[in-house]
Coordinates of C-alpha atoms and ligand atoms in Angstrom, one line a residue:
X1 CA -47.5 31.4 -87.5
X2 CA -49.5 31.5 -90.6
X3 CA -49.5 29.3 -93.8
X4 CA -49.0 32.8 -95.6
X5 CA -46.2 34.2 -93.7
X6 CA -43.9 30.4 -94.3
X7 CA -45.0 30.7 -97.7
X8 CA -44.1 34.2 -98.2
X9 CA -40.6 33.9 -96.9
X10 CA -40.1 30.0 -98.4
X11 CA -40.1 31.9 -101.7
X12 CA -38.3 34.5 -100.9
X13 CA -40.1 37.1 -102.9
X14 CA -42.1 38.7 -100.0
X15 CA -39.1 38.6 -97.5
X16 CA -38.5 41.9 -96.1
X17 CA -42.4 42.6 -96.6
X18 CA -43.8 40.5 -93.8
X19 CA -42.2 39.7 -90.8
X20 CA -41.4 36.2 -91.6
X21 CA -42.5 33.5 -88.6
X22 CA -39.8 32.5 -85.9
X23 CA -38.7 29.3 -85.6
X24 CA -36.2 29.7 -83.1
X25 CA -36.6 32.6 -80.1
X26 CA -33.8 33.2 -77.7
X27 CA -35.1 35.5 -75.0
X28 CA -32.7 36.5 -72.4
X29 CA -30.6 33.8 -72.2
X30 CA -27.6 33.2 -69.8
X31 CA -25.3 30.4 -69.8
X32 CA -22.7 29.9 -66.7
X33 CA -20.1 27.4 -67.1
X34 CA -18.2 26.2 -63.4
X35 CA -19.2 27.0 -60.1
X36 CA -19.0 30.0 -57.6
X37 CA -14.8 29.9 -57.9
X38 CA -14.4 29.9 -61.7
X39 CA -17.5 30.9 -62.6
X40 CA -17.4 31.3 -66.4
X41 CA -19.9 33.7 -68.2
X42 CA -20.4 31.9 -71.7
X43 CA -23.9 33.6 -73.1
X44 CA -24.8 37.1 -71.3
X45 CA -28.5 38.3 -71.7
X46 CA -28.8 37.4 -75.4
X47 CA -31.9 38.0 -77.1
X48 CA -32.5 36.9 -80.9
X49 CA -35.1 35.4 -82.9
X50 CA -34.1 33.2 -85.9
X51 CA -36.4 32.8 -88.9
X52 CA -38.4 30.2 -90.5
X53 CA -36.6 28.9 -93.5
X54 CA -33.8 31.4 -93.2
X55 CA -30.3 30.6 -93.4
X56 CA -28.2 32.3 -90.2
X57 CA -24.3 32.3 -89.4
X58 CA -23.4 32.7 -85.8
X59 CA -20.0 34.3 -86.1
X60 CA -17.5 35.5 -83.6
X61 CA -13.9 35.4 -82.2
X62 CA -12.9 32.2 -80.4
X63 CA -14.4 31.9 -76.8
X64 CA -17.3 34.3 -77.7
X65 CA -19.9 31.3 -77.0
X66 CA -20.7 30.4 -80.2
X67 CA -21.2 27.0 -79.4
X68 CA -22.8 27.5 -76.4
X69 CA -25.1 29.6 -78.5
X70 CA -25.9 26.7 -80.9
X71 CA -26.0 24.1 -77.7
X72 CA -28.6 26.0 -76.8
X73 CA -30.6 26.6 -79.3
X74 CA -30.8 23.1 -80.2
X75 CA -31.4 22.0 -76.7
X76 CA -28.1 20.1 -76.5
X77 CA -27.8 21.9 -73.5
X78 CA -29.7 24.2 -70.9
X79 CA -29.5 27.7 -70.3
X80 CA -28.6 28.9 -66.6
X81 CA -31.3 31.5 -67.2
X82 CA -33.3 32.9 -69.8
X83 CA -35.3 30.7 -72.1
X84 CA -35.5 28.9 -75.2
X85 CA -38.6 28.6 -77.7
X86 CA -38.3 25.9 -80.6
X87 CA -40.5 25.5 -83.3
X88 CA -43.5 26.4 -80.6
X89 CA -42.2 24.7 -77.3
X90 CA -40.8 26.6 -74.6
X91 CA -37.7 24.1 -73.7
X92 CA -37.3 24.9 -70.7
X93 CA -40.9 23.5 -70.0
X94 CA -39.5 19.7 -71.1
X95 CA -38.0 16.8 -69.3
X96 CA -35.0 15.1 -70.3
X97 CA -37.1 12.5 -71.8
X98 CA -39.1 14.7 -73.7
X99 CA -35.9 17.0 -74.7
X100 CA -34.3 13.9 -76.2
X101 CA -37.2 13.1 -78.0
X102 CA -37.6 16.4 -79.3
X103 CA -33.8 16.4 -80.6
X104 CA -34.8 13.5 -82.3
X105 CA -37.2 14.5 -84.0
X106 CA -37.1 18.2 -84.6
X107 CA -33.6 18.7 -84.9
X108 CA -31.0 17.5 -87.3
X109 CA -26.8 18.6 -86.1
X110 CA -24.0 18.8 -88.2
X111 CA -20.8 18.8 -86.9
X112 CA -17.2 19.6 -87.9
X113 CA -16.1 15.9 -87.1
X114 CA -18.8 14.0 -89.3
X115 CA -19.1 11.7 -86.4
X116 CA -20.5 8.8 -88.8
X117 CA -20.7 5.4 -87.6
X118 CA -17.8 3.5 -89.6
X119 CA -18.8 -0.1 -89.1
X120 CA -22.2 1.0 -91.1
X121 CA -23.2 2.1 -94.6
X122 CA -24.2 5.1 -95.7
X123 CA -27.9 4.0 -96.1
X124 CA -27.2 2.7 -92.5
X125 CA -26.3 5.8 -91.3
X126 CA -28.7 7.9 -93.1
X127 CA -31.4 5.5 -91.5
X128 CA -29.7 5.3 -88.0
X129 CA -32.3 8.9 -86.8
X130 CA -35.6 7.2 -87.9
X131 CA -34.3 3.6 -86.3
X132 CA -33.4 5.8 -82.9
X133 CA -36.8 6.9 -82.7
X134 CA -38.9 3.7 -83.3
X135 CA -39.2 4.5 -86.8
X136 CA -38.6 1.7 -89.6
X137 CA -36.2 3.8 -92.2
X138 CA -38.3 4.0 -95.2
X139 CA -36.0 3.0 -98.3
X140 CA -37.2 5.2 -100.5
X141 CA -36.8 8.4 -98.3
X142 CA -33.3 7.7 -97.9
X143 CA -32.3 7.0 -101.4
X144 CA -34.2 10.3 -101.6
X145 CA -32.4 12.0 -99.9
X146 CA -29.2 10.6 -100.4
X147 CA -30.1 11.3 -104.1
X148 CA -30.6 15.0 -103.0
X149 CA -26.8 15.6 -101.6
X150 CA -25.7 13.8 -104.4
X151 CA -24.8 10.5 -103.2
X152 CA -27.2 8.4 -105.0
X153 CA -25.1 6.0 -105.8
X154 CA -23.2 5.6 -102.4
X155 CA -25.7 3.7 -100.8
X156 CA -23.8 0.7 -99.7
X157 CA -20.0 2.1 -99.0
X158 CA -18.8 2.7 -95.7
X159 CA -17.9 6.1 -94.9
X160 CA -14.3 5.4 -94.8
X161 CA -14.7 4.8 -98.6
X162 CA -15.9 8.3 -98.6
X163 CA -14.0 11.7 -99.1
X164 CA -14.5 14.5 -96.0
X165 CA -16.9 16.2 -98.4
X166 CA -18.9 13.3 -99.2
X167 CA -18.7 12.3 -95.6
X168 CA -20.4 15.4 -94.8
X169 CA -22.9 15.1 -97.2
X170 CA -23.7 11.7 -95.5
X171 CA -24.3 13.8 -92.0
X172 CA -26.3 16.3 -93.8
X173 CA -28.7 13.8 -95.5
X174 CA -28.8 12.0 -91.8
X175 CA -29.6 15.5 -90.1
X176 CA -32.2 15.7 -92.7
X177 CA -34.0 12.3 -92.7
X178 CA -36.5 13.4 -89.8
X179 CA -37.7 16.3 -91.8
X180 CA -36.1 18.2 -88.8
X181 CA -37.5 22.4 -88.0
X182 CA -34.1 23.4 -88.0
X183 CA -30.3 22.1 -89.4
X184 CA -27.7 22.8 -87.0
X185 CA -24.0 22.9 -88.1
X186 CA -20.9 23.6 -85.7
X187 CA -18.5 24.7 -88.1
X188 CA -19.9 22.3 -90.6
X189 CA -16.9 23.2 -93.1
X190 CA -14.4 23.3 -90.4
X191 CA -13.2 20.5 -91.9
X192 CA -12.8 20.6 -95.0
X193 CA -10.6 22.0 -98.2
X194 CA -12.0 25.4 -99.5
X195 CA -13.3 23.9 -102.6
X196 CA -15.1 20.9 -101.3
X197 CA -16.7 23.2 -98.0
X198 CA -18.2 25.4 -100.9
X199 CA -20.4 22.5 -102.4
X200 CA -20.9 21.3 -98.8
X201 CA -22.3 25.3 -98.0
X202 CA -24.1 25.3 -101.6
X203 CA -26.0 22.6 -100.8
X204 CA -27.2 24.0 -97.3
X205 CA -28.0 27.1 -99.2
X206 CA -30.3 24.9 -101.7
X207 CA -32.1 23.3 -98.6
X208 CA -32.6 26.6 -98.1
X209 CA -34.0 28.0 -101.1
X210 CA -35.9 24.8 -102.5
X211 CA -37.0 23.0 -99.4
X212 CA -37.4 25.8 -96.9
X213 CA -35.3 24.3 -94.5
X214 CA -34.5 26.5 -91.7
X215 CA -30.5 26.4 -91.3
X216 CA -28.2 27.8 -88.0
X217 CA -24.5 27.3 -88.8
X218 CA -21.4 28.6 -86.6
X219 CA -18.4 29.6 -88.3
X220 CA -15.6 31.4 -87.7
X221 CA -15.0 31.5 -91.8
X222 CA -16.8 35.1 -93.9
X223 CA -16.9 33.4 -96.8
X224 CA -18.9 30.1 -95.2
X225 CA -21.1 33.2 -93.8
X226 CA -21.4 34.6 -96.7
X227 CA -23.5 31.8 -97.7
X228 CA -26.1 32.9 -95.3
X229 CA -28.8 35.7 -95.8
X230 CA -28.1 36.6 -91.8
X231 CA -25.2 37.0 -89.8
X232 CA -25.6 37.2 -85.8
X233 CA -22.4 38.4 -84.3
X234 CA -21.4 36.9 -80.7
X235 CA -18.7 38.4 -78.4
X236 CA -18.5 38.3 -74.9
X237 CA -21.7 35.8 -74.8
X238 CA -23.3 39.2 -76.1
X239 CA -24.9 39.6 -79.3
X240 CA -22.9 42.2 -80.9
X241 CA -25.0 42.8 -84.2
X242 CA -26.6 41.6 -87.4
X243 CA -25.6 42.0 -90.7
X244 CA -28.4 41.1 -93.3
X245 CA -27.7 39.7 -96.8
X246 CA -23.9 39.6 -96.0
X247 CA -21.2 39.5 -98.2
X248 CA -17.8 38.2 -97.5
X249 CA -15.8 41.7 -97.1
X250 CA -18.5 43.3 -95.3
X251 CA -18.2 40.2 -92.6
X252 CA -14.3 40.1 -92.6
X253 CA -14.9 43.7 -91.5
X254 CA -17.2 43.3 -88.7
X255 CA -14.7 40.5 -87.8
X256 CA -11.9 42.5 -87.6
X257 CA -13.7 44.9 -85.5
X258 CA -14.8 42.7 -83.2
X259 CA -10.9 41.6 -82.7
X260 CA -11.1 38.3 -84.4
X261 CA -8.1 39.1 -86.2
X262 CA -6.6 41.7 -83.6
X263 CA -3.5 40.9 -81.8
X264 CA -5.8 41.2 -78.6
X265 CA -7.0 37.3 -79.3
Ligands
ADP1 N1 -18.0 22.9 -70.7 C1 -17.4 24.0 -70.3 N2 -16.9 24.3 -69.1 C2 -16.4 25.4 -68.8 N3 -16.3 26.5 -69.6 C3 -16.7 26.3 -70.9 C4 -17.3 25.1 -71.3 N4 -17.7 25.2 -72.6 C5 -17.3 26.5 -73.0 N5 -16.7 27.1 -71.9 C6 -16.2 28.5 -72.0 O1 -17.3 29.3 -72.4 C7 -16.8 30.4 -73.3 C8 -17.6 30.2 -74.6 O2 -17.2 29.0 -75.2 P1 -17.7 28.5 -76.6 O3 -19.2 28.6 -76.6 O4 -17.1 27.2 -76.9 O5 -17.1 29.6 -77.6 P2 -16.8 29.5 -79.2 O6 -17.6 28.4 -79.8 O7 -17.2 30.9 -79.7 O8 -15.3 29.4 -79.3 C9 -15.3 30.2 -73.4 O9 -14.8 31.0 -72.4 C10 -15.2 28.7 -73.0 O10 -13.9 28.5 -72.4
MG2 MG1 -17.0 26.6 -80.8

């Protein structure tokens, strides 16, 4: 991982050029739900590297372990088999302590369900990551970044003062306090109204684009994926393709062949 290849892809001008660093690496990974009985085969033998300061969209019909997928590639869980490399450390190779630490540190998560805490502010919230990991939350860095996700002048209202789009801004600025090497989202639009997920999915892309973040998002939605530069297709726990610089039709299509929208489902 060189300085060179980052930069290359942070800008964006050399992508395609270089093979741009891995931040995430997926090698063989199984995951088995349930014992012997009712054994349940969630992630089959899937493979796939995600880049530094890319943008992916897992997609895939319901049951096709897309959450599974983003459990474990955010360590939220452990694979049955198979292992899982994260900005340089082989997870596998970590205790629990060590695992939590490194969620807390490396990793921000954004779910569906904003699951703010309602008795605090927004500053509070922002804060809580740094504060969970021994940190004093610096003032300035969270007005930063509330400032970023437009929320500047939110500081002191309690999320239920909020809208669900400004809610999720809140989670996103929290995911982003630590600085994390990658943004996780489960559905992070599942949410919300079509008009307000679209600001919430342009400001992931501008992370993106001006801050290099590196940004995994499931969704079942093409036009959320469309927001990406990679799509990874899941069905049966089995990665069933990639579609680079995606567009909305040509992801509705690969949906419909992969009977998302089938009567099969
Ligand atoms: N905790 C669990 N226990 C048992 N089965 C599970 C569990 N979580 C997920 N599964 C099963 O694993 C498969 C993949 O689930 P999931 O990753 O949630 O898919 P998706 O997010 O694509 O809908 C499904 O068959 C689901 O029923
Ligand atoms: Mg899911």
């Amino acid at each position: 991982m060189t300085d060179l290849l980052e930069d290359a892809d942070f800008r964006g001008g050399a992508r395609g050029a270089l093979r741009p660093a891995e931040v995430v690496r997926l090698e063989s990974v199984r995951k088995v739900y349930g014992g012997s009985k009712n054994a349940v085969v969630a992630l089959d033998e899937v493979s796939v590297g995600l880049r530094q300061g890319g943008f992916t969209a897992v997609m895939g019909p319901s049951g096709s372990g897309k959450s599974t997928f983003l459990q474990c590639a955010a360590g939220l869980d452990r694979p049955t088999s198979g292992s899982v490399v994260l900005d340089g450390v082989d997870l596998g190779s970590l205790g629990e302590r060590e695992l939590t630490r490194l969620r807390r540190e490396r990793i921000g998560f954004v779910f569906q369900a904003f699951n703010l805490l309602p008795a605090l502010s927004v500053r509070e919230n922002v804060g809580l990551p740094l504060r969970l990991a021994g940190r004093r939350p610096d003032r300035s860095a969270v007005e930063e970044v509330l400032e970023r996700v437009g929320l500047g002048g939110r500081l002191g209202s309690r999320p239920g003062e909020l809208s669900g789009g400004q809610q999720q801004r809140v989670a996103i600025a929290r995911a982003l306090i630590t600085r994390p090497a990658v943004l996780f989202g489960d559905e992070p639009t599942g949410a919300l109204d079509t008009a307000t997920a679209r600001e919430v999915l342009a400001l992931l892309r501008e992370t993106v684009e001006e801050r290099g973040q590196t940004v995994v998002m499931v969704t079942h939605d093409p036009v959320a994926a469309a927001h990406a530069d990679r799509v990874v297709f899941l069905a049966d726990g089995r990665v069933a393709g990639t579609l680079e610089r995606p567009t909305v039709d040509r992801v509705a299509e690969r949906m419909t062949r992969l009977g998302a929208n089938g009567a099969g489902r």
